Protein backbone atom coordinates (compact mmCIF):
# COMPACT_ATOMS: atom_id res chain seq x y z
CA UNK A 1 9.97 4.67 24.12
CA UNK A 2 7.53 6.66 25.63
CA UNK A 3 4.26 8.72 23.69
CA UNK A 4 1.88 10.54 25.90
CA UNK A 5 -1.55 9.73 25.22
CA UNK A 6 -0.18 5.89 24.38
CA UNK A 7 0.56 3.16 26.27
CA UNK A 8 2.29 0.41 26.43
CA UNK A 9 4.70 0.53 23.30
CA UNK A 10 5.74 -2.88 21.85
CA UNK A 11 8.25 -2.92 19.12
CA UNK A 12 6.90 -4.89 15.68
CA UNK A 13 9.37 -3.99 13.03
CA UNK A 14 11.10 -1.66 11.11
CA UNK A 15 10.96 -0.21 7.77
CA UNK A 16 13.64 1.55 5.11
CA UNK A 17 12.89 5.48 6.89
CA UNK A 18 10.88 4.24 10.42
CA UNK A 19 10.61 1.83 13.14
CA UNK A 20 7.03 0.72 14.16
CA UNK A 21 5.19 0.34 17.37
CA UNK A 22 2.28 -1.78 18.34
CA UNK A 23 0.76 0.53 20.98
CA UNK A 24 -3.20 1.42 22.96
CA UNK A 25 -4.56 4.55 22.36
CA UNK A 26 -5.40 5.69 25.85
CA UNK A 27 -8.46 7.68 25.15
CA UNK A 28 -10.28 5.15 22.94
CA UNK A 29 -8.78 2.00 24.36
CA UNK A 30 -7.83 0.98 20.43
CA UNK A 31 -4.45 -0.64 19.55
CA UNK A 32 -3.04 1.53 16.88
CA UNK A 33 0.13 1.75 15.27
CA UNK A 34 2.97 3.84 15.81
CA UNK A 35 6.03 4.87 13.12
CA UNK A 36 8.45 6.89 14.24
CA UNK A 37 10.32 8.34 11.76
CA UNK A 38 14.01 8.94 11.04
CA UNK A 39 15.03 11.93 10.63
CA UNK A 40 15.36 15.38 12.32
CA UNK A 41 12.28 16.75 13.51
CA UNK A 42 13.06 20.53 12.65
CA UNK A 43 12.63 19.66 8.88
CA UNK A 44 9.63 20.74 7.80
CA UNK A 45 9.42 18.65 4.80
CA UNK A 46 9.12 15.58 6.93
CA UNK A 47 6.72 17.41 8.59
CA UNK A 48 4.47 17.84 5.86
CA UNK A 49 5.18 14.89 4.73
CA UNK A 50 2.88 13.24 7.32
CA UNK A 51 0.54 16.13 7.83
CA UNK A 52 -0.27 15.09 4.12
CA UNK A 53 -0.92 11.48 5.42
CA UNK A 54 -3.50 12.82 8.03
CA UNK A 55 -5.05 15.41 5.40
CA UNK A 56 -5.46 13.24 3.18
CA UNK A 57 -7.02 10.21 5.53
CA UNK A 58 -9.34 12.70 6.38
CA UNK A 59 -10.46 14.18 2.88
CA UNK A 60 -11.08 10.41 1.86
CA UNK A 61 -12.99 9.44 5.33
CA UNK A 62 -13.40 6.54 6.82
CA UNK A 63 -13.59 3.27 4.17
CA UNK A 64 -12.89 -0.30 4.52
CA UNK A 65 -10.02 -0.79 2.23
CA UNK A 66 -8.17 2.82 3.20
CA UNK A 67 -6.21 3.13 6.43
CA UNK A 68 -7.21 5.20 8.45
CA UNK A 69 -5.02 7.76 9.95
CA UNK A 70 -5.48 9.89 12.97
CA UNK A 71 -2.22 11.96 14.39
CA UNK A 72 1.38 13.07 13.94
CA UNK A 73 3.71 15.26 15.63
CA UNK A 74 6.77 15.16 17.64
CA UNK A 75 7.47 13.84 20.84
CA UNK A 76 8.62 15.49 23.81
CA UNK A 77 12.11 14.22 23.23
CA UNK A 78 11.88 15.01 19.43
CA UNK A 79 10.67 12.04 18.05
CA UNK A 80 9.23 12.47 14.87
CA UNK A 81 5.87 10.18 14.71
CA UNK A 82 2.48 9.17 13.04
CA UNK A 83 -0.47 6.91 14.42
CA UNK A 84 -3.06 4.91 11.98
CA UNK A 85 -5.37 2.18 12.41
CA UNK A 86 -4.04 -0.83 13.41
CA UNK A 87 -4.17 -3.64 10.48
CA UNK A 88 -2.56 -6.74 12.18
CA UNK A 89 -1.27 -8.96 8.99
CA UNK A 90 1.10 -7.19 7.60
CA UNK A 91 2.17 -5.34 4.37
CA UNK A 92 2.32 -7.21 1.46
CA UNK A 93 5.86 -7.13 0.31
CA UNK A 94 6.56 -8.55 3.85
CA UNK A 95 4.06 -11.60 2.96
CA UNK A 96 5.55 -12.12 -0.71
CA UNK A 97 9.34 -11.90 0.68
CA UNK A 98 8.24 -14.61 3.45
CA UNK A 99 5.82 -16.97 1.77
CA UNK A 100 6.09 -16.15 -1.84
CA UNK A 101 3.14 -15.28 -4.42
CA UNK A 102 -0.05 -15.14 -3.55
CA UNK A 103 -2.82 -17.43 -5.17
CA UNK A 104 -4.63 -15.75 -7.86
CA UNK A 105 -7.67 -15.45 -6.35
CA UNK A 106 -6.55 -14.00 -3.19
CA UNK A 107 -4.43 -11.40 -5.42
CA UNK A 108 -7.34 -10.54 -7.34
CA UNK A 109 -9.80 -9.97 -4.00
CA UNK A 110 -6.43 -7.99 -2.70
CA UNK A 111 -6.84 -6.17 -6.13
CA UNK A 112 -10.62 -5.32 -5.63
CA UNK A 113 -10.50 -3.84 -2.37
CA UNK A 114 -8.20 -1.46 -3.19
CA UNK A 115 -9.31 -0.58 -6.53
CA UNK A 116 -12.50 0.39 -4.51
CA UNK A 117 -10.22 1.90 -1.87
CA UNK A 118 -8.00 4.12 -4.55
CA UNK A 119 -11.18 4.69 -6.71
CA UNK A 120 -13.32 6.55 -2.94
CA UNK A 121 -9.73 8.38 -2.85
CA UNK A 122 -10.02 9.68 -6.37
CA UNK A 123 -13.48 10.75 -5.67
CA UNK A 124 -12.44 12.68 -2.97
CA UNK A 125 -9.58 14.91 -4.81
CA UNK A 126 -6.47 12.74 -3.75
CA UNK A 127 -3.94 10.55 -5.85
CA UNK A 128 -1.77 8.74 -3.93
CA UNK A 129 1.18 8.94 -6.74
CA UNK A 130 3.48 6.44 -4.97
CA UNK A 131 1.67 3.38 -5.35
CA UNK A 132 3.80 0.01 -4.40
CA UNK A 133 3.46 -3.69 -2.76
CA UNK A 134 4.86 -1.13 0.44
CA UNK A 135 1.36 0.55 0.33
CA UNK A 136 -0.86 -2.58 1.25
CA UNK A 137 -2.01 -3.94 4.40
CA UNK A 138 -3.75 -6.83 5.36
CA UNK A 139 -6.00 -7.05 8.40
CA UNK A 140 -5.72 -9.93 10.60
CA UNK A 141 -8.99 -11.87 9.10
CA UNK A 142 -7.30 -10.99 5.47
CA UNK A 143 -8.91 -7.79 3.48
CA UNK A 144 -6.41 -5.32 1.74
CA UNK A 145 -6.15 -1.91 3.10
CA UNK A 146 -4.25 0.96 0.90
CA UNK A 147 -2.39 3.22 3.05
CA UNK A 148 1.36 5.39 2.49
CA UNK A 149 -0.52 8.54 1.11
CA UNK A 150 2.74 10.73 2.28
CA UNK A 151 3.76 12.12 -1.27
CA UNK A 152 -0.62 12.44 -2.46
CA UNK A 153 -1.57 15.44 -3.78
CA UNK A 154 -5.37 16.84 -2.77
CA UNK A 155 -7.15 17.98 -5.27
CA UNK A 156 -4.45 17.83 -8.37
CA UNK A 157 -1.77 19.66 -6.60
CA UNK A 158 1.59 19.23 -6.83
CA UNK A 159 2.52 17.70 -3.32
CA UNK A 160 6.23 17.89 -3.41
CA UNK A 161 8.96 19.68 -5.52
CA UNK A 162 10.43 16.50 -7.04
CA UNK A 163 8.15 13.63 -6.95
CA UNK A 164 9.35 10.83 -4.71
CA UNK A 165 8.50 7.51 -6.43
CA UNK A 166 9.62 3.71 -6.09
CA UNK A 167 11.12 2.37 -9.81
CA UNK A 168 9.56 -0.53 -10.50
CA UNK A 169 5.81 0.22 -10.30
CA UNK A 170 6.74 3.66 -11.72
CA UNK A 171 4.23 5.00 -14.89
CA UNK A 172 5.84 5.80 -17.99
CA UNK A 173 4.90 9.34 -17.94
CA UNK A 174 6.08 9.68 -14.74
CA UNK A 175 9.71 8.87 -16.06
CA UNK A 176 8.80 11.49 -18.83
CA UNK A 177 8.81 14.09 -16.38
CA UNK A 178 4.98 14.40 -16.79
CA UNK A 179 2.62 14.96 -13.80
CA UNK A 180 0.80 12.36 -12.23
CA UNK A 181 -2.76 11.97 -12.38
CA UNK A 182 -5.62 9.23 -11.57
CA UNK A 183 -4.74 6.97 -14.76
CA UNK A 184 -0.85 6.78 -12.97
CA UNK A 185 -2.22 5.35 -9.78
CA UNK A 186 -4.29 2.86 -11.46
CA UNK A 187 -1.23 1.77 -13.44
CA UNK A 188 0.96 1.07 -10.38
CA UNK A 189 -1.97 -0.99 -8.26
CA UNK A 190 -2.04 -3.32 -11.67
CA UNK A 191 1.86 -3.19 -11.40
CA UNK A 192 1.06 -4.27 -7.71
CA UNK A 193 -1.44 -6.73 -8.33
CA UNK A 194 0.71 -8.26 -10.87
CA UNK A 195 3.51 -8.35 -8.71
CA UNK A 196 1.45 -9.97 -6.12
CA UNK A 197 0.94 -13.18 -8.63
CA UNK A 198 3.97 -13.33 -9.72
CA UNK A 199 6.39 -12.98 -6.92
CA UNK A 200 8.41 -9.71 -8.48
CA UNK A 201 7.72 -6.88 -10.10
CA UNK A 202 6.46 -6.82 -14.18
CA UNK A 203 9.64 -5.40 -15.13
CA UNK A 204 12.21 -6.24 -12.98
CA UNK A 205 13.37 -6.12 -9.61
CA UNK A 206 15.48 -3.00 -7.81
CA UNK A 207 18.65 -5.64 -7.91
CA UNK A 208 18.44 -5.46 -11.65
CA UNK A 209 19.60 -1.72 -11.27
CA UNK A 210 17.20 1.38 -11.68
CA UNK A 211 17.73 2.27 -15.41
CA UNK A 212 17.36 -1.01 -16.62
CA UNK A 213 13.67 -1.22 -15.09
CA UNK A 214 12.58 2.04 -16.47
CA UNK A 215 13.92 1.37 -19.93
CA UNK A 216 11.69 -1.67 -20.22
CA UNK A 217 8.60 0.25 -18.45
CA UNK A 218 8.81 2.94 -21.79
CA UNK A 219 9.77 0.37 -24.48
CA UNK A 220 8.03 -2.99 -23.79
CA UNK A 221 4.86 -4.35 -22.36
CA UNK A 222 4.78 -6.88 -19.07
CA UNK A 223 4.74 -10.79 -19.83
CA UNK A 224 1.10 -12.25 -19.13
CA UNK A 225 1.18 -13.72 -16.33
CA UNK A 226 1.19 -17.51 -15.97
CA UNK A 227 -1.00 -19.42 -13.89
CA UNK A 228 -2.99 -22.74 -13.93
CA UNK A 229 -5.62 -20.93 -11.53
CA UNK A 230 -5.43 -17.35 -13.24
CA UNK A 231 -8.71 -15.95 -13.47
CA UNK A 232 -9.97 -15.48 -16.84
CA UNK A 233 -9.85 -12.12 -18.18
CA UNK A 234 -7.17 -11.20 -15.55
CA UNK A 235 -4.16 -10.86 -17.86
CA UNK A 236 -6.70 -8.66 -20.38
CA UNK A 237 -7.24 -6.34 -17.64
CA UNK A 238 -3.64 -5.64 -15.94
CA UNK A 239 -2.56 -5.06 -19.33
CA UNK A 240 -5.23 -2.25 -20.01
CA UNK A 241 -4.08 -0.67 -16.69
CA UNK A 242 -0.49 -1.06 -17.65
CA UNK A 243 -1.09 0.71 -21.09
CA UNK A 244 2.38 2.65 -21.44
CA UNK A 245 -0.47 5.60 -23.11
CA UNK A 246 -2.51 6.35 -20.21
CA UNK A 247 -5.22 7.59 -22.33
CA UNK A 248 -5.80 3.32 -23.36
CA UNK A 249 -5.61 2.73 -19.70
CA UNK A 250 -9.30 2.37 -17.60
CA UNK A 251 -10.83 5.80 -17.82
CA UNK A 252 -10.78 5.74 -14.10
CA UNK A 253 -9.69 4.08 -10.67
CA UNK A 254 -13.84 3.10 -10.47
CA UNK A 255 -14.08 1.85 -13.61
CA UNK A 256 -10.82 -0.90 -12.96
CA UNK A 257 -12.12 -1.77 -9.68
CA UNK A 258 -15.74 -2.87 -11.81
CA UNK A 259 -13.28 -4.85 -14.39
CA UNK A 260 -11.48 -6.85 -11.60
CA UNK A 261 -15.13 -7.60 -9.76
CA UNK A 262 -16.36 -8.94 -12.96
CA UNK A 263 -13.14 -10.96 -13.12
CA UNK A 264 -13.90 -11.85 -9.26
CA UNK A 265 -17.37 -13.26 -10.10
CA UNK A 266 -16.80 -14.95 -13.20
CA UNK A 267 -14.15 -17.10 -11.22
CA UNK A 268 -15.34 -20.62 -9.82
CA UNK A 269 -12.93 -21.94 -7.20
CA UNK A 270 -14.02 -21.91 -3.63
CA UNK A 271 -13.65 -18.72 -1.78
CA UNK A 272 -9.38 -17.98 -0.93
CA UNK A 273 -7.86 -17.99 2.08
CA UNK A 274 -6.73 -15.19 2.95
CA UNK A 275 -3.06 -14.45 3.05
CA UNK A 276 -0.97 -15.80 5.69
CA UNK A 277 0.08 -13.07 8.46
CA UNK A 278 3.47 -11.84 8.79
CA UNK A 279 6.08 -14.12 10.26
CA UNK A 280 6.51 -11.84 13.42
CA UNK A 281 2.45 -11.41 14.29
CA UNK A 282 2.38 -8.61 16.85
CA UNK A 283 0.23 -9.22 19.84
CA UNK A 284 -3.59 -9.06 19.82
CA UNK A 285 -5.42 -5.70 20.18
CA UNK A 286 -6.11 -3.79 23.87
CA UNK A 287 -6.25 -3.97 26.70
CA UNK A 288 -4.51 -7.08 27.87
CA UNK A 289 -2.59 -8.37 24.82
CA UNK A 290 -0.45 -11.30 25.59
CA UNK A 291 3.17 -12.12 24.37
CA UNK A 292 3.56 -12.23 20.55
CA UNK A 293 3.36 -15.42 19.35
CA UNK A 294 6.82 -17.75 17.93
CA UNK A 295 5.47 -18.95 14.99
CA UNK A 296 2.50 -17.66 12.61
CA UNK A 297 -0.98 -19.46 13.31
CA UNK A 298 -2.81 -21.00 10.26
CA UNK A 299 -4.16 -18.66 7.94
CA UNK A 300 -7.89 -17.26 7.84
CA UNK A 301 -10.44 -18.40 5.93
CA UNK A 302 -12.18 -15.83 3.24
């Protein structure tokens, strides 16, 4: 594949609606990533689809824990595509499906980040209303990056005619029919971090069929979760998020991200490790990147 202003495309994976390219940024000599998406590039709902990514990366400005996003458009031969930061370790259901949970303490620094990250957003006039372990990415040295802002809305608005959502971090008023707001995204990054410690989702997996999951999301309340090295306070807190009233969640994004530092710093153990990177680690950044690598090098300290 060929992208003008890009060069020299490597191939790092695929996911459910695009295929992803490792790529420099010719002007700024940056390695960035590349999705091209499937689908036709004459529908303009795809198109604003991503134009919402870019609007939205740059309403919320540049901040450590948000990726940042910088183009889309088509290609000359029709290629629908979008370019962001490059991360380097991978999304996090692609760490849990090859290495399994994450230690508590890494899933609560994970947690942190982005509640900062989601709580900047919020500040700024965007939700990100589609919230899952699809939406985090890891840099190569380990800190948690929110990014997948396609179906946001700036400022309150509705973004799409029927809101696109995944089931099993889905809010309860979101089954209800009821319009998002900033108390729904903060109950699907606790359905997130929850899912992070305990290897699936709070209630259920996709496999277990769509209407099962939602039926327990509006009639029950998630297990605690069980850990010898759970944080104290932890379980406390994702269950405030996960209120099915969002009026007893966190009054706001802000407000969780405080709850989980205070969890953070009333831990003891020595600082995590951050989580390993993705089994297929892309090459290194520009200009000269050499071969990807066969197996995944040790991971990072904190």
């Amino acid at each position: 594949m060929e992208l003008p202003g890009y060069s020299d495309l490597r191939p790092v994976g695929a996911g459910e609606f695009d295929e992803r390219y490792w790529a420099v940024d010719v002007a700024s000599n940056q390695a960035v990533l590349i999705r091209t998406l499937r689908g036709n590039a004459a529908d303009e709902r795809l198109q604003r689809r991503l134009q919402r990514e870019v609007d939205a990366s740059a309403r919320i400005g540049p901040h450590p824990a948000i990726v940042g996003v910088q183009a889309s458009g088509t290609s000359p031969d029709g290629v629908v595509y979008l370019v962001s930061e490059w991360c380097g370790g991978g999304a996090l259901h692609e760490l849990l499906s090859a290495h399994g949970p994450l230690p508590p303490h890494v899933a609560l620094r994970m947690g942190t980040e982005l509640a900062d990250g989601l709580a900047a957003a919020h500040e700024a006039g965007v939700l990100h209303r589609d919230l899952t372990d699809a939406s985090v990415q890891f840099t190569d040295d380990g800190h948690a990056k929110l990014t997948g802002f396609g179906v946001s809305s700036l400022d309150g608005g509705q973004a799409t005619a029927a809101l696109s959502f995944t089931p099993v971090h889905t809010a309860p008023e979101v089954i209800e029919g009821k319009e998002p707001d900033e108390a729904t995204d903060v109950y699907q990054l606790a359905s997130v971090i929850y899912t992070a410690i305990a290897g699936t989702p709070p209630f259920g997996s996709k496999e277990e069929g769509t209407a099962t999951v939602l039926g327990r999301i509006l009639t029950t309340t998630a297990a605690p979760l069980e850990h010898p090295d759970l944080p104290a306070g932890l379980n406390e807190i994702l269950a405030t998020a996960m209120s099915r009233a969002r009026e007893d969640r966190y009054g706001s994004a802000r407000q969780f991200a405080e709850a989980l530092a205070g969890a953070a710093q009333g831990s003891s153990p020595a600082p995590a490790p951050a989580p390993p990177p993705a089994a297929d680690t892309p090459p290194p950044p520009a200009p000269a990147p050499p071969p990807a690598a066969d197996t995944p090098p040790p991971p990072a300290p904190a």
